[in-house]
XYZ file of C-alpha atoms in Angstrom:
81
model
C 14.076 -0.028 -13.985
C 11.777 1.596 -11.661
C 15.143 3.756 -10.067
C 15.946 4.919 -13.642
C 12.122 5.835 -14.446
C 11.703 7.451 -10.785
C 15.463 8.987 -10.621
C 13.786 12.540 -10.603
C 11.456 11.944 -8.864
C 10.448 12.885 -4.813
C 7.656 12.450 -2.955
C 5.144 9.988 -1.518
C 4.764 6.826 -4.210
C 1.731 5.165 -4.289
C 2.785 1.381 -4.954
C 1.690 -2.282 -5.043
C 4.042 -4.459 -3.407
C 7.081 -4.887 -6.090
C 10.200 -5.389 -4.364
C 11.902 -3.298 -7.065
C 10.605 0.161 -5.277
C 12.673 -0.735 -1.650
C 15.585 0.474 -3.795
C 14.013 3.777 -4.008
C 14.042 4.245 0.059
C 17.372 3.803 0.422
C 18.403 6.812 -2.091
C 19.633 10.156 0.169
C 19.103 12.371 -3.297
C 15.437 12.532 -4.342
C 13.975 10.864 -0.793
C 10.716 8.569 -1.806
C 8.190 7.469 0.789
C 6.148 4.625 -0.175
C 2.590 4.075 0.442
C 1.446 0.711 -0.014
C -1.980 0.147 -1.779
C -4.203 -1.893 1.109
C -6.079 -4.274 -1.624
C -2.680 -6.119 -2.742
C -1.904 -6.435 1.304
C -5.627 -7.370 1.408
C -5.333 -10.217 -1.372
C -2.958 -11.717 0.743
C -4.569 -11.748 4.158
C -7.376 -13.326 2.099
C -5.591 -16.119 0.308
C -3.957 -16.763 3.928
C -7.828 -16.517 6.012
C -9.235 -18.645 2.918
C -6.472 -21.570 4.009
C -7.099 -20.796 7.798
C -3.188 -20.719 8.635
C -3.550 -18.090 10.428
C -6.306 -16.848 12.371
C -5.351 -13.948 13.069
C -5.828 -12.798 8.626
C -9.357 -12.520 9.758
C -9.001 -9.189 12.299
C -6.372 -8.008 9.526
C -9.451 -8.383 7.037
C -11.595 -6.547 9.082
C -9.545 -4.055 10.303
C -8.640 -2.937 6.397
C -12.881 -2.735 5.660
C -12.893 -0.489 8.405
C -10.427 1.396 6.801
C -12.443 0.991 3.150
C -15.523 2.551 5.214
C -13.838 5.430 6.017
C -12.264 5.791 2.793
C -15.738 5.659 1.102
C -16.916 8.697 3.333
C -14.002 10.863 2.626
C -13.773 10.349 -1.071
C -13.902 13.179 -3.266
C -13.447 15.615 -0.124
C -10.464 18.318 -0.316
C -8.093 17.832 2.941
C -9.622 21.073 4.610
C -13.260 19.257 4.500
C-alpha cells in the first residue's frame, strides 16, 4: 500500500518504524531514504530499560535526550542559522 501511495514519490521519508516502507529502499526508480522518527525507537529502549534486560537501553535513552536538547535549540531555525 505504502509503494502504490509513494510510487511517485523521491526523497527523504520521514517514518515510524512500519516494515511496509523497507520496500521503498530497494526501488532503483524514485530512490527513498528513510529517516526514522527517534520517539518510536525511544518507546522501545524504554519498554526494554523499564524490564532491565538490557542495560545498556539506559545510555541509548540518554543519548536520544541529548539529541531532543539539541533539537529544542534548533527548532524553528532556517538551515543557514
Amino acid at each position: 500500500m505504502a509503494e502504490e501511495i509513494l510510487n511517485d514519490f523521491t526523497g527523504v521519508l520521514q517514518a515510524d518504524g512500519y516494515a511496509g516502507y523497507n520496500r521503498l529502499l530497494k526501488r532503483r526508480k524514485n530512490p527513498v531514504v528513510l529517516a526514522y522518527c527517534w520517539s518510536h525507537a525511544r518507546r522501545k529502549l524504554h519498554e526494554i530499560a523499564r524490564n532491565k534486560t538490557a542495560p545498556i537501553a539506559e545510555d541509548g535513552l540518554r543519548r536520544i535526550g541529548e539529541l531532543y536538547k539539541i533539537e529544542k535549540t534548533i527548532r524553528g531555525k532556517s538551515p543557514e542559522e
